[in-house]
mmCIF file of C-alpha atoms in Angstrom:
data_model
loop_
_atom_site.group_PDB
_atom_site.id
_atom_site.type_symbol
_atom_site.label_atom_id
_atom_site.label_comp_id
_atom_site.label_asym_id
_atom_site.label_seq_id
_atom_site.Cartn_x
_atom_site.Cartn_y
_atom_site.Cartn_z
ATOM 1 C CA UNK A 29 62.688 120.853 177.940
ATOM 2 C CA UNK A 30 65.686 121.564 175.786
ATOM 3 C CA UNK A 31 67.861 124.649 176.077
ATOM 4 C CA UNK A 32 66.834 125.844 172.616
ATOM 5 C CA UNK A 33 63.136 125.534 173.471
ATOM 6 C CA UNK A 34 63.501 127.332 176.810
ATOM 7 C CA UNK A 35 65.315 130.295 175.293
ATOM 8 C CA UNK A 36 62.931 130.377 172.322
ATOM 9 C CA UNK A 37 59.977 130.663 174.688
ATOM 10 C CA UNK A 38 61.774 133.366 176.658
ATOM 11 C CA UNK A 39 62.433 135.235 173.434
ATOM 12 C CA UNK A 40 58.800 134.946 172.404
ATOM 13 C CA UNK A 41 57.606 136.228 175.800
ATOM 14 C CA UNK A 42 60.070 139.153 175.561
ATOM 15 C CA UNK A 43 58.659 139.958 172.137
ATOM 16 C CA UNK A 44 55.102 139.950 173.499
ATOM 17 C CA UNK A 45 56.079 142.090 176.495
ATOM 18 C CA UNK A 46 57.783 144.596 174.210
ATOM 19 C CA UNK A 47 54.732 144.821 171.961
ATOM 20 C CA UNK A 48 52.471 145.307 174.986
ATOM 21 C CA UNK A 49 54.768 148.040 176.284
ATOM 22 C CA UNK A 50 54.685 149.662 172.848
ATOM 23 C CA UNK A 51 50.894 149.734 172.888
ATOM 24 C CA UNK A 52 50.106 150.543 176.478
ATOM 25 C CA UNK A 53 52.834 153.028 177.488
ATOM 26 C CA UNK A 54 52.431 156.547 176.218
ATOM 27 C CA UNK A 55 55.852 157.917 177.165
ATOM 28 C CA UNK A 56 57.996 157.971 174.033
ATOM 29 C CA UNK A 57 61.186 157.027 175.837
ATOM 30 C CA UNK A 58 59.372 154.075 177.344
ATOM 31 C CA UNK A 59 58.234 153.105 173.868
ATOM 32 C CA UNK A 60 61.799 153.232 172.575
ATOM 33 C CA UNK A 61 62.785 150.956 175.464
ATOM 34 C CA UNK A 62 59.891 148.640 174.599
ATOM 35 C CA UNK A 63 61.056 148.429 170.976
ATOM 36 C CA UNK A 64 64.505 147.450 172.211
ATOM 37 C CA UNK A 65 62.991 144.718 174.387
ATOM 38 C CA UNK A 66 61.040 143.468 171.349
ATOM 39 C CA UNK A 67 64.235 143.346 169.311
ATOM 40 C CA UNK A 68 66.026 141.488 172.095
ATOM 41 C CA UNK A 69 63.218 138.921 172.110
ATOM 42 C CA UNK A 70 63.581 138.348 168.373
ATOM 43 C CA UNK A 71 67.366 138.050 168.673
ATOM 44 C CA UNK A 72 67.034 135.575 171.544
ATOM 45 C CA UNK A 73 64.614 133.471 169.519
ATOM 46 C CA UNK A 74 66.910 133.382 166.482
ATOM 47 C CA UNK A 75 70.047 132.587 168.466
ATOM 48 C CA UNK A 76 68.212 129.866 170.428
ATOM 49 C CA UNK A 77 67.430 128.242 167.085
ATOM 50 C CA UNK A 78 71.142 128.320 166.227
ATOM 51 C CA UNK A 79 72.116 126.486 169.418
ATOM 52 C CA UNK A 80 72.795 122.822 168.663
ATOM 53 C CA UNK A 81 73.723 121.435 172.072
ATOM 54 C CA UNK A 82 76.695 121.293 174.407
ATOM 55 C CA UNK A 83 79.181 119.552 172.163
ATOM 56 C CA UNK A 84 77.966 120.585 168.728
ATOM 57 C CA UNK A 85 79.033 123.768 166.991
ATOM 58 C CA UNK A 86 76.381 126.493 166.820
ATOM 59 C CA UNK A 87 75.107 127.706 163.457
ATOM 60 C CA UNK A 88 77.129 130.842 162.671
ATOM 61 C CA UNK A 89 74.721 132.263 160.085
ATOM 62 C CA UNK A 90 72.021 133.371 162.577
ATOM 63 C CA UNK A 91 74.816 134.744 164.767
ATOM 64 C CA UNK A 92 75.955 136.924 161.894
ATOM 65 C CA UNK A 93 72.411 138.107 161.262
ATOM 66 C CA UNK A 94 71.830 138.967 164.915
ATOM 67 C CA UNK A 95 75.195 140.708 165.209
ATOM 68 C CA UNK A 96 74.277 143.067 162.399
ATOM 69 C CA UNK A 97 70.810 143.376 163.954
ATOM 70 C CA UNK A 98 72.243 144.538 167.270
ATOM 71 C CA UNK A 99 74.313 147.243 165.595
ATOM 72 C CA UNK A 100 71.418 148.406 163.418
ATOM 73 C CA UNK A 101 69.112 148.371 166.438
ATOM 74 C CA UNK A 102 71.531 150.505 168.406
ATOM 75 C CA UNK A 103 71.789 153.130 165.669
ATOM 76 C CA UNK A 104 68.023 153.099 165.112
ATOM 77 C CA UNK A 105 67.539 153.672 168.835
ATOM 78 C CA UNK A 106 69.940 156.597 168.696
ATOM 79 C CA UNK A 107 67.875 158.072 165.847
ATOM 80 C CA UNK A 108 64.689 157.474 167.860
ATOM 81 C CA UNK A 109 66.090 159.305 170.868
ATOM 82 C CA UNK A 110 67.217 162.158 168.646
ATOM 83 C CA UNK A 111 63.758 162.419 167.095
ATOM 84 C CA UNK A 112 62.158 162.389 170.551
ATOM 85 C CA UNK A 113 64.430 165.313 171.388
ATOM 86 C CA UNK A 114 63.304 167.150 168.227
ATOM 87 C CA UNK A 115 59.660 166.431 168.981
ATOM 88 C CA UNK A 116 59.935 168.160 172.337
ATOM 89 C CA UNK A 117 60.474 171.508 170.648
ATOM 90 C CA UNK A 118 58.332 171.280 167.552
ATOM 91 C CA UNK A 119 55.135 169.611 168.710
ATOM 92 C CA UNK A 120 52.475 172.283 169.241
ATOM 93 C CA UNK A 121 50.478 170.439 171.880
ATOM 94 C CA UNK A 122 53.467 170.100 174.094
ATOM 95 C CA UNK A 123 53.284 173.411 175.926
ATOM 96 C CA UNK A 124 49.890 172.882 177.467
ATOM 97 C CA UNK A 125 50.690 169.384 178.684
ATOM 98 C CA UNK A 126 48.625 167.632 176.055
ATOM 99 C CA UNK A 127 45.273 168.914 177.183
ATOM 100 C CA UNK A 128 43.432 168.779 173.891
ATOM 101 C CA UNK A 129 41.808 165.527 172.777
ATOM 102 C CA UNK B 238 69.693 118.116 172.426
ATOM 103 C CA UNK B 239 70.802 119.324 175.802
ATOM 104 C CA UNK B 240 68.217 119.595 178.541
ATOM 105 C CA UNK B 241 67.797 122.914 180.297
ATOM 106 C CA UNK B 242 69.509 123.151 183.675
ATOM 107 C CA UNK B 243 68.099 125.071 186.667
ATOM 108 C CA UNK B 244 70.557 127.883 185.977
ATOM 109 C CA UNK B 245 69.080 128.237 182.486
ATOM 110 C CA UNK B 246 65.605 128.571 183.945
ATOM 111 C CA UNK B 247 66.899 131.081 186.489
ATOM 112 C CA UNK B 248 68.563 133.113 183.725
ATOM 113 C CA UNK B 249 65.369 133.146 181.649
ATOM 114 C CA UNK B 250 63.283 134.177 184.643
ATOM 115 C CA UNK B 251 65.804 136.930 185.390
ATOM 116 C CA UNK B 252 65.584 138.185 181.790
ATOM 117 C CA UNK B 253 61.797 138.229 181.877
ATOM 118 C CA UNK B 254 61.559 139.971 185.239
ATOM 119 C CA UNK B 255 64.125 142.584 184.195
ATOM 120 C CA UNK B 256 62.120 143.239 181.018
ATOM 121 C CA UNK B 257 59.025 143.623 183.169
ATOM 122 C CA UNK B 258 60.962 146.114 185.296
ATOM 123 C CA UNK B 259 62.045 148.116 182.226
ATOM 124 C CA UNK B 260 58.486 148.386 180.939
ATOM 125 C CA UNK B 261 56.571 148.512 184.180
ATOM 126 C CA UNK B 262 58.583 150.594 186.608
ATOM 127 C CA UNK B 263 56.860 153.858 187.384
ATOM 128 C CA UNK B 264 60.134 155.776 187.511
ATOM 129 C CA UNK B 265 61.590 156.168 183.979
ATOM 130 C CA UNK B 266 65.096 156.682 185.352
ATOM 131 C CA UNK B 267 64.935 153.380 187.157
ATOM 132 C CA UNK B 268 63.541 151.802 183.993
ATOM 133 C CA UNK B 269 66.643 152.882 182.057
ATOM 134 C CA UNK B 270 68.993 151.583 184.759
ATOM 135 C CA UNK B 271 67.173 148.247 184.703
ATOM 136 C CA UNK B 272 67.504 148.307 180.897
ATOM 137 C CA UNK B 273 71.294 148.513 181.229
ATOM 138 C CA UNK B 274 71.243 145.543 183.604
ATOM 139 C CA UNK B 275 68.948 143.774 181.140
ATOM 140 C CA UNK B 276 71.546 144.280 178.388
ATOM 141 C CA UNK B 277 74.276 142.769 180.550
ATOM 142 C CA UNK B 278 72.119 139.753 181.442
ATOM 143 C CA UNK B 279 71.324 139.342 177.739
ATOM 144 C CA UNK B 280 75.095 139.259 177.139
ATOM 145 C CA UNK B 281 75.250 136.417 179.693
ATOM 146 C CA UNK B 282 72.592 134.485 177.843
ATOM 147 C CA UNK B 283 74.438 134.976 174.525
ATOM 148 C CA UNK B 284 77.459 133.400 176.163
ATOM 149 C CA UNK B 285 75.258 130.539 177.361
ATOM 150 C CA UNK B 286 74.021 129.992 173.819
ATOM 151 C CA UNK B 287 77.585 129.764 172.475
ATOM 152 C CA UNK B 288 77.508 133.173 170.826
ATOM 153 C CA UNK B 289 80.482 135.090 172.307
ATOM 154 C CA UNK B 290 80.529 137.494 169.350
ATOM 155 C CA UNK B 291 77.034 138.596 170.248
ATOM 156 C CA UNK B 292 77.902 138.849 173.937
ATOM 157 C CA UNK B 293 80.721 141.281 173.119
ATOM 158 C CA UNK B 294 78.504 143.411 170.891
ATOM 159 C CA UNK B 295 75.570 143.380 173.318
ATOM 160 C CA UNK B 296 77.677 144.350 176.328
ATOM 161 C CA UNK B 297 79.267 147.238 174.433
ATOM 162 C CA UNK B 298 76.238 148.454 172.469
ATOM 163 C CA UNK B 299 73.039 147.212 174.077
ATOM 164 C CA UNK B 300 74.123 147.865 177.622
ATOM 165 C CA UNK B 301 76.777 150.544 177.120
ATOM 166 C CA UNK B 302 76.129 152.988 174.317
ATOM 167 C CA UNK B 303 72.333 152.691 174.238
ATOM 168 C CA UNK B 304 72.094 152.880 178.019
ATOM 169 C CA UNK B 305 74.140 156.074 178.026
ATOM 170 C CA UNK B 306 71.957 157.553 175.267
ATOM 171 C CA UNK B 307 68.784 156.839 177.232
ATOM 172 C CA UNK B 308 70.322 158.329 180.380
ATOM 173 C CA UNK B 309 71.250 161.518 178.518
ATOM 174 C CA UNK B 310 67.757 161.721 177.037
ATOM 175 C CA UNK B 311 66.210 161.405 180.491
ATOM 176 C CA UNK B 312 68.572 163.825 182.206
ATOM 177 C CA UNK B 313 67.988 166.544 179.644
ATOM 178 C CA UNK B 314 64.312 165.872 179.522
ATOM 179 C CA UNK B 315 63.930 166.747 183.163
ATOM 180 C CA UNK B 316 60.518 166.500 184.652
ATOM 181 C CA UNK B 317 58.644 166.823 181.370
ATOM 182 C CA UNK B 318 58.055 163.447 179.788
ATOM 183 C CA UNK B 319 57.262 163.496 176.097
ATOM 184 C CA UNK B 320 54.284 161.357 175.332
ATOM 185 C CA UNK B 321 51.926 161.097 172.449
ATOM 186 C CA UNK B 322 48.365 162.082 173.165
ATOM 187 C CA UNK B 323 47.128 158.558 172.767
ATOM 188 C CA UNK B 324 43.891 157.179 174.013
ATOM 189 C CA UNK B 325 43.802 154.097 176.134
ATOM 190 C CA UNK B 326 42.930 150.966 174.237
ATOM 191 C CA UNK B 327 39.206 150.420 174.665
ATOM 192 C CA UNK B 328 37.018 147.467 173.907
ATOM 193 C CA UNK B 329 34.772 148.450 171.045
ATOM 194 C CA UNK B 330 33.695 146.714 167.878
ATOM 195 C CA UNK B 331 36.846 147.652 165.968
ATOM 196 C CA UNK B 332 39.327 146.336 168.525
ATOM 197 C CA UNK B 333 37.304 143.178 169.132
ATOM 198 C CA UNK B 334 37.027 142.401 165.418
ATOM 199 C CA UNK B 335 40.736 143.057 164.795
ATOM 200 C CA UNK B 336 41.622 140.906 167.793
ATOM 201 C CA UNK B 337 39.465 138.063 166.477
ATOM 202 C CA UNK B 338 40.984 138.428 163.015
ATOM 203 C CA UNK B 339 44.462 138.271 164.527
ATOM 204 C CA UNK B 340 43.595 135.064 166.380
ATOM 205 C CA UNK B 341 42.126 133.533 163.195
ATOM 206 C CA UNK B 342 45.289 134.504 161.306
ATOM 207 C CA UNK B 343 47.554 132.928 163.944
ATOM 208 C CA UNK B 344 45.476 129.720 163.969
ATOM 209 C CA UNK B 345 45.664 129.680 160.165
ATOM 210 C CA UNK B 346 49.462 130.036 160.299
ATOM 211 C CA UNK B 347 49.556 127.220 162.855
ATOM 212 C CA UNK B 348 47.480 125.031 160.571
ATOM 213 C CA UNK B 349 49.940 125.722 157.766
ATOM 214 C CA UNK B 350 52.704 124.417 160.010
ATOM 215 C CA UNK B 351 54.644 127.661 160.342
ATOM 216 C CA UNK B 352 55.137 127.268 164.089
ATOM 217 C CA UNK B 353 56.109 123.620 164.044
ATOM 218 C CA UNK B 354 58.769 124.157 161.393
ATOM 219 C CA UNK B 355 61.371 125.229 163.928
ATOM 220 C CA UNK B 356 60.605 122.413 166.352
ATOM 221 C CA UNK B 357 62.245 119.828 164.146
ATOM 222 C CA UNK B 358 65.935 120.437 164.788
ATOM 223 C CA UNK B 359 67.400 121.007 161.372
ATOM 224 C CA UNK B 360 71.110 121.137 160.832
ATOM 225 C CA UNK B 361 70.951 124.683 159.633
ATOM 226 C CA UNK B 362 73.922 125.893 157.655
ATOM 227 C CA UNK B 363 76.585 124.609 160.027
ATOM 228 C CA UNK B 364 78.140 122.151 157.618
ATOM 229 C CA UNK B 365 78.255 124.335 154.496
ATOM 230 C CA UNK B 366 79.820 127.147 156.534
ATOM 231 C CA UNK B 367 82.563 124.985 158.011
ATOM 232 C CA UNK B 368 83.194 123.100 154.777
ATOM 233 C CA UNK B 369 84.374 126.131 152.858
ATOM 234 C CA UNK B 370 85.798 128.050 155.823
ATOM 235 C CA UNK B 371 89.348 127.559 154.524
ATOM 236 C CA UNK B 372 88.460 129.555 151.414
ATOM 237 C CA UNK B 373 87.225 132.601 153.303
ATOM 238 C CA UNK B 374 90.576 133.870 154.578
ATOM 239 C CA UNK B 375 89.444 133.871 158.225
ATOM 240 C CA UNK B 376 88.903 131.069 160.722
ATOM 241 C CA UNK B 377 86.206 132.641 162.897
ATOM 242 C CA UNK B 378 82.969 131.362 161.298
ATOM 243 C CA UNK B 379 80.925 134.404 162.357
ATOM 244 C CA UNK B 380 83.396 136.784 160.717
ATOM 245 C CA UNK B 381 83.360 134.541 157.653
ATOM 246 C CA UNK B 382 79.566 134.801 157.493
ATOM 247 C CA UNK B 383 79.484 138.541 158.007
ATOM 248 C CA UNK B 384 82.322 139.609 155.735
ATOM 249 C CA UNK B 385 82.580 136.859 153.183
ATOM 250 C CA UNK B 386 79.470 134.722 152.683
ATOM 251 C CA UNK B 387 77.024 137.504 153.443
ATOM 252 C CA UNK B 388 79.233 140.513 152.751
ATOM 253 C CA UNK B 389 76.395 142.009 150.765
ATOM 254 C CA UNK B 390 74.191 142.208 153.891
ATOM 255 C CA UNK B 391 76.979 143.837 155.840
ATOM 256 C CA UNK B 392 77.569 146.300 153.013
ATOM 257 C CA UNK B 393 73.932 147.380 153.208
ATOM 258 C CA UNK B 394 74.075 147.463 156.980
ATOM 259 C CA UNK B 395 77.009 149.850 156.965
ATOM 260 C CA UNK B 396 74.921 151.875 154.527
ATOM 261 C CA UNK B 397 72.060 151.957 157.038
ATOM 262 C CA UNK B 398 74.429 153.189 159.735
ATOM 263 C CA UNK B 399 75.594 155.986 157.466
ATOM 264 C CA UNK B 400 71.972 156.790 156.622
ATOM 265 C CA UNK B 401 71.159 157.163 160.327
ATOM 266 C CA UNK B 402 74.052 159.577 160.744
ATOM 267 C CA UNK B 403 72.918 161.494 157.651
ATOM 268 C CA UNK B 404 69.368 161.797 158.975
ATOM 269 C CA UNK B 405 70.664 163.210 162.234
ATOM 270 C CA UNK B 406 72.810 165.652 160.237
ATOM 271 C CA UNK B 407 69.782 166.652 158.207
ATOM 272 C CA UNK B 408 67.824 167.456 161.344
ATOM 273 C CA UNK B 409 70.573 169.520 162.862
ATOM 274 C CA UNK B 410 70.463 173.284 162.684
ATOM 275 C CA UNK B 411 72.983 174.912 160.416
ATOM 276 C CA UNK B 412 74.905 176.905 162.936
ATOM 277 C CA UNK B 413 77.893 175.288 164.500
ATOM 278 C CA UNK B 414 77.610 174.354 168.117
ATOM 279 C CA UNK B 415 79.411 176.705 170.424
ATOM 280 C CA UNK B 416 81.351 174.983 173.110
ATOM 281 C CA UNK B 417 81.920 177.213 176.064
ATOM 282 C CA UNK B 418 85.330 176.572 177.450
ATOM 283 C CA UNK B 419 84.392 178.226 180.712
ATOM 284 C CA UNK B 420 82.251 175.268 181.544
ATOM 285 C CA UNK B 421 83.696 173.151 184.286
ATOM 286 C CA UNK B 422 84.151 169.507 183.591
ATOM 287 C CA UNK B 423 84.714 166.876 186.169
ATOM 288 C CA UNK B 424 88.453 166.630 186.830
ATOM 289 C CA UNK B 425 88.123 163.048 187.951
ATOM 290 C CA UNK B 426 86.381 162.137 184.698
ATOM 291 C CA UNK B 427 89.099 163.888 182.730
ATOM 292 C CA UNK B 428 91.959 162.031 184.323
ATOM 293 C CA UNK B 429 89.989 158.803 184.099
ATOM 294 C CA UNK B 430 89.421 159.380 180.393
ATOM 295 C CA UNK B 431 93.081 160.249 179.925
ATOM 296 C CA UNK B 432 94.048 156.946 181.456
ATOM 297 C CA UNK B 433 91.475 154.667 179.899
ATOM 298 C CA UNK B 434 90.923 155.970 176.346
ATOM 299 C CA UNK B 435 94.313 154.840 174.949
ATOM 300 C CA UNK B 436 93.679 151.359 176.295
ATOM 301 C CA UNK B 437 90.191 151.344 174.796
ATOM 302 C CA UNK B 438 91.636 152.234 171.391
ATOM 303 C CA UNK B 439 94.221 149.503 171.850
ATOM 304 C CA UNK B 440 91.498 147.023 172.799
ATOM 305 C CA UNK B 441 89.500 148.049 169.729
ATOM 306 C CA UNK B 442 92.527 147.331 167.554
ATOM 307 C CA UNK B 443 92.966 143.958 169.232
ATOM 308 C CA UNK B 444 89.287 143.056 168.779
ATOM 309 C CA UNK B 445 89.546 144.013 165.121
ATOM 310 C CA UNK B 446 92.595 141.824 164.553
ATOM 311 C CA UNK B 447 91.340 138.943 166.698
ATOM 312 C CA UNK B 448 88.073 138.819 164.756
ATOM 313 C CA UNK B 449 89.824 136.751 162.086
ATOM 314 C CA UNK B 450 90.312 133.716 164.322
ATOM 315 C CA UNK B 451 88.331 134.180 167.542
ATOM 316 C CA UNK B 452 85.301 136.161 168.799
ATOM 317 C CA UNK B 453 85.666 139.787 167.842
ATOM 318 C CA UNK B 454 85.589 141.771 164.635
ATOM 319 C CA UNK B 455 84.627 145.075 163.134
ATOM 320 C CA UNK B 456 81.365 145.584 165.037
ATOM 321 C CA UNK B 457 82.764 144.837 168.459
ATOM 322 C CA UNK B 458 85.834 146.953 167.734
ATOM 323 C CA UNK B 459 83.650 149.757 166.403
ATOM 324 C CA UNK B 460 81.490 149.649 169.516
ATOM 325 C CA UNK B 461 84.616 149.834 171.673
ATOM 326 C CA UNK B 462 85.904 152.769 169.636
ATOM 327 C CA UNK B 463 82.516 154.437 169.961
ATOM 328 C CA UNK B 464 82.686 154.006 173.727
ATOM 329 C CA UNK B 465 86.112 155.638 173.761
ATOM 330 C CA UNK B 466 84.770 158.504 171.669
ATOM 331 C CA UNK B 467 81.810 159.012 173.995
ATOM 332 C CA UNK B 468 84.128 159.080 176.989
ATOM 333 C CA UNK B 469 86.289 161.675 175.228
ATOM 334 C CA UNK B 470 83.219 163.721 174.440
ATOM 335 C CA UNK B 471 82.036 163.533 178.036
ATOM 336 C CA UNK B 472 85.341 164.613 179.495
ATOM 337 C CA UNK B 473 86.348 167.344 177.041
ATOM 338 C CA UNK B 474 83.769 168.096 174.328
ATOM 339 C CA UNK B 475 85.846 170.791 172.687
ATOM 340 C CA UNK B 476 88.544 168.284 171.873
ATOM 341 C CA UNK B 477 86.319 166.212 169.665
ATOM 342 C CA UNK B 478 86.596 167.119 166.034
ATOM 343 C CA UNK B 479 83.667 168.715 164.300
ATOM 344 C CA UNK B 480 81.575 166.023 162.652
ATOM 345 C CA UNK B 481 81.108 168.200 159.585
ATOM 346 C CA UNK B 482 84.830 168.489 158.896
ATOM 347 C CA UNK B 483 86.281 166.817 155.829
ATOM 348 C CA UNK B 484 88.289 164.211 157.765
ATOM 349 C CA UNK B 485 85.305 163.259 159.889
ATOM 350 C CA UNK B 486 83.033 162.991 156.873
ATOM 351 C CA UNK B 487 85.526 160.828 155.016
ATOM 352 C CA UNK B 488 85.877 158.575 158.061
ATOM 353 C CA UNK B 489 82.094 158.282 158.361
ATOM 354 C CA UNK B 490 81.794 156.985 154.793
ATOM 355 C CA UNK B 491 85.032 154.965 154.895
ATOM 356 C CA UNK B 492 83.285 151.670 155.633
ATOM 357 C CA UNK B 493 80.638 152.091 152.963
ATOM 358 C CA UNK B 494 83.149 153.281 150.372
ATOM 359 C CA UNK B 495 85.627 150.492 151.041
ATOM 360 C CA UNK B 496 82.859 147.971 150.397
ATOM 361 C CA UNK B 497 81.885 149.784 147.179
ATOM 362 C CA UNK B 498 85.425 150.116 145.869
ATOM 363 C CA UNK B 499 86.547 146.574 146.687
ATOM 364 C CA UNK B 500 83.269 145.169 145.384
ATOM 365 C CA UNK B 501 83.672 146.969 142.080
ATOM 366 C CA UNK B 502 87.348 145.943 141.896
ATOM 367 C CA UNK B 503 86.230 142.332 142.306
ATOM 368 C CA UNK B 504 83.791 142.839 139.435
ATOM 369 C CA UNK B 505 86.562 144.282 137.239
ATOM 370 C CA UNK B 506 88.522 141.061 137.698
ATOM 371 C CA UNK B 507 85.592 138.914 136.694
ATOM 372 C CA UNK B 508 84.148 138.033 140.087
ATOM 373 C CA UNK B 509 80.737 138.935 141.429
ATOM 374 C CA UNK B 510 80.148 142.078 143.447
ATOM 375 C CA UNK B 511 81.764 141.568 146.871
ATOM 376 C CA UNK B 512 82.975 138.098 145.998
ATOM 377 C CA UNK B 513 86.503 137.873 147.334
ATOM 378 C CA UNK B 514 88.994 135.630 145.484
ATOM 379 C CA UNK B 515 90.146 133.182 148.141
ATOM 380 C CA UNK B 516 93.858 134.085 148.089
ATOM 381 C CA UNK B 517 93.041 137.772 148.572
ATOM 382 C CA UNK B 518 90.088 137.292 150.915
ATOM 383 C CA UNK B 519 92.063 137.966 154.089
ATOM 384 C CA UNK B 520 93.336 141.295 152.819
ATOM 385 C CA UNK B 521 89.961 142.352 151.491
ATOM 386 C CA UNK B 522 88.240 141.453 154.761
ATOM 387 C CA UNK B 523 90.864 143.220 156.831
ATOM 388 C CA UNK B 524 90.525 146.357 154.685
ATOM 389 C CA UNK B 525 86.754 146.594 154.901
ATOM 390 C CA UNK B 526 86.851 145.673 158.595
ATOM 391 C CA UNK B 527 89.318 148.428 159.420
ATOM 392 C CA UNK B 528 87.359 151.010 157.485
ATOM 393 C CA UNK B 529 84.071 149.819 158.983
ATOM 394 C CA UNK B 530 85.487 149.929 162.513
ATOM 395 C CA UNK B 531 86.479 153.541 161.983
ATOM 396 C CA UNK B 532 83.048 154.387 160.544
ATOM 397 C CA UNK B 533 81.068 152.571 163.241
ATOM 398 C CA UNK B 534 83.103 154.099 166.054
ATOM 399 C CA UNK B 535 82.773 157.590 164.650
ATOM 400 C CA UNK B 536 79.057 157.136 163.889
ATOM 401 C CA UNK B 537 78.317 156.068 167.452
ATOM 402 C CA UNK B 538 80.324 158.965 168.835
ATOM 403 C CA UNK B 539 78.637 161.368 166.441
ATOM 404 C CA UNK B 540 75.174 160.086 167.319
ATOM 405 C CA UNK B 541 75.892 160.498 171.014
ATOM 406 C CA UNK B 542 77.348 163.976 170.525
ATOM 407 C CA UNK B 543 74.356 165.026 168.398
ATOM 408 C CA UNK B 544 71.823 163.724 170.881
ATOM 409 C CA UNK B 545 73.541 165.459 173.741
ATOM 410 C CA UNK B 546 74.110 168.738 171.923
ATOM 411 C CA UNK B 547 70.560 168.721 170.631
ATOM 412 C CA UNK B 548 69.221 168.225 174.096
ATOM 413 C CA UNK B 549 71.614 170.724 175.650
ATOM 414 C CA UNK B 550 70.837 173.714 173.459
ATOM 415 C CA UNK B 551 67.094 173.704 172.868
ATOM 416 C CA UNK B 552 67.003 177.403 172.006
ATOM 417 C CA UNK B 553 68.182 176.858 168.460
ATOM 418 C CA UNK B 554 65.053 174.929 167.695
ATOM 419 C CA UNK B 555 62.655 177.726 168.537
ATOM 420 C CA UNK B 556 61.615 179.649 165.487
ATOM 421 C CA UNK B 557 61.327 182.828 167.550
ATOM 422 C CA UNK B 558 57.570 183.263 167.572
ATOM 423 C CA UNK B 559 56.962 181.790 170.958
ATOM 424 C CA UNK B 560 59.107 183.012 173.774
ATOM 425 C CA UNK B 561 59.080 180.086 176.049
ATOM 426 C CA UNK B 562 62.233 179.907 178.116
#
């Protein structure tokens, strides 16, 4: 098994785990964490594709893409956390601990 | 192609089990702590995959800034966890049919050869990137990709960052936050911040400069600057300038504007938008990098400050009808 394949599979499994967390956890903070795990899986997959072996130079284009992705992901997560904070005070069903439905 | 060593397998298993811990741990606080560790281990794996630029960014952003944001969100949230009133996924005709359709779709994609495309090790864009590296004004290929070959992507990305900050501004109440100076802040934290922040700013400057020829660059430097800003905010909030002031606003848009202005200047001289002439490329890249570093650092600080302030003073979000405490 090559290094690229191993890390690609790991990235794919991370992606699946993140998606499962997104579906099956109801806590919003946990969902934000799950989205971050999903993103990490995608990044790992892309960067594993860029890896060309011990002596060869890696492909810098995917690295550039992932670098911008990490920064965008971080700011999107900050926005998510902010919106979760807003939701705490504006959602009507929040006071009675989500009893309806 | 290099074969995977046992340490690679160990690292992958560690990543997967940490992710399982983040998603599965019953205690959300512990989940966030594991997430920070997960970010650091991801940084390790970036180093393993020959991507030191990513390792720097991940350690500063993925593990540092985001971890701190999640911790603040949890601390302020207290015992009440916000969750959507979702129903558990149940097996009924709709879910079964959509699941089957998904499987059919994936098999169809497999038949088209989508999944085997990446198995054949292509050369990627390694050669084209290195061939014209001497024209880009920098010798670090990742910086060349970000700020020369694909400067347009980075331009839009800086725009997205600014958009995030704008959305948070839009959601903020109008009144200015009142910082109570009577509040006691940790003296240890204050002296720690006093000692470390100048060095963090210095390190950010170094990362910015070093990005031209070795791992580093605007994003890593911006993340470092953001960390310094968050530390400042933690130790003495009143010292931080108001994010709605003119200087702060100008700094927030500095990155985006420098891209716009230099891009249009390039067009005036007959080049394409954001196409740097090779003898001026170094200066152009350094200009947009410096401005972007300032913007990224300030955006991260501002996002942290907004999240914390928002979560600290909930009263301003009540419209007054309900009198919950």
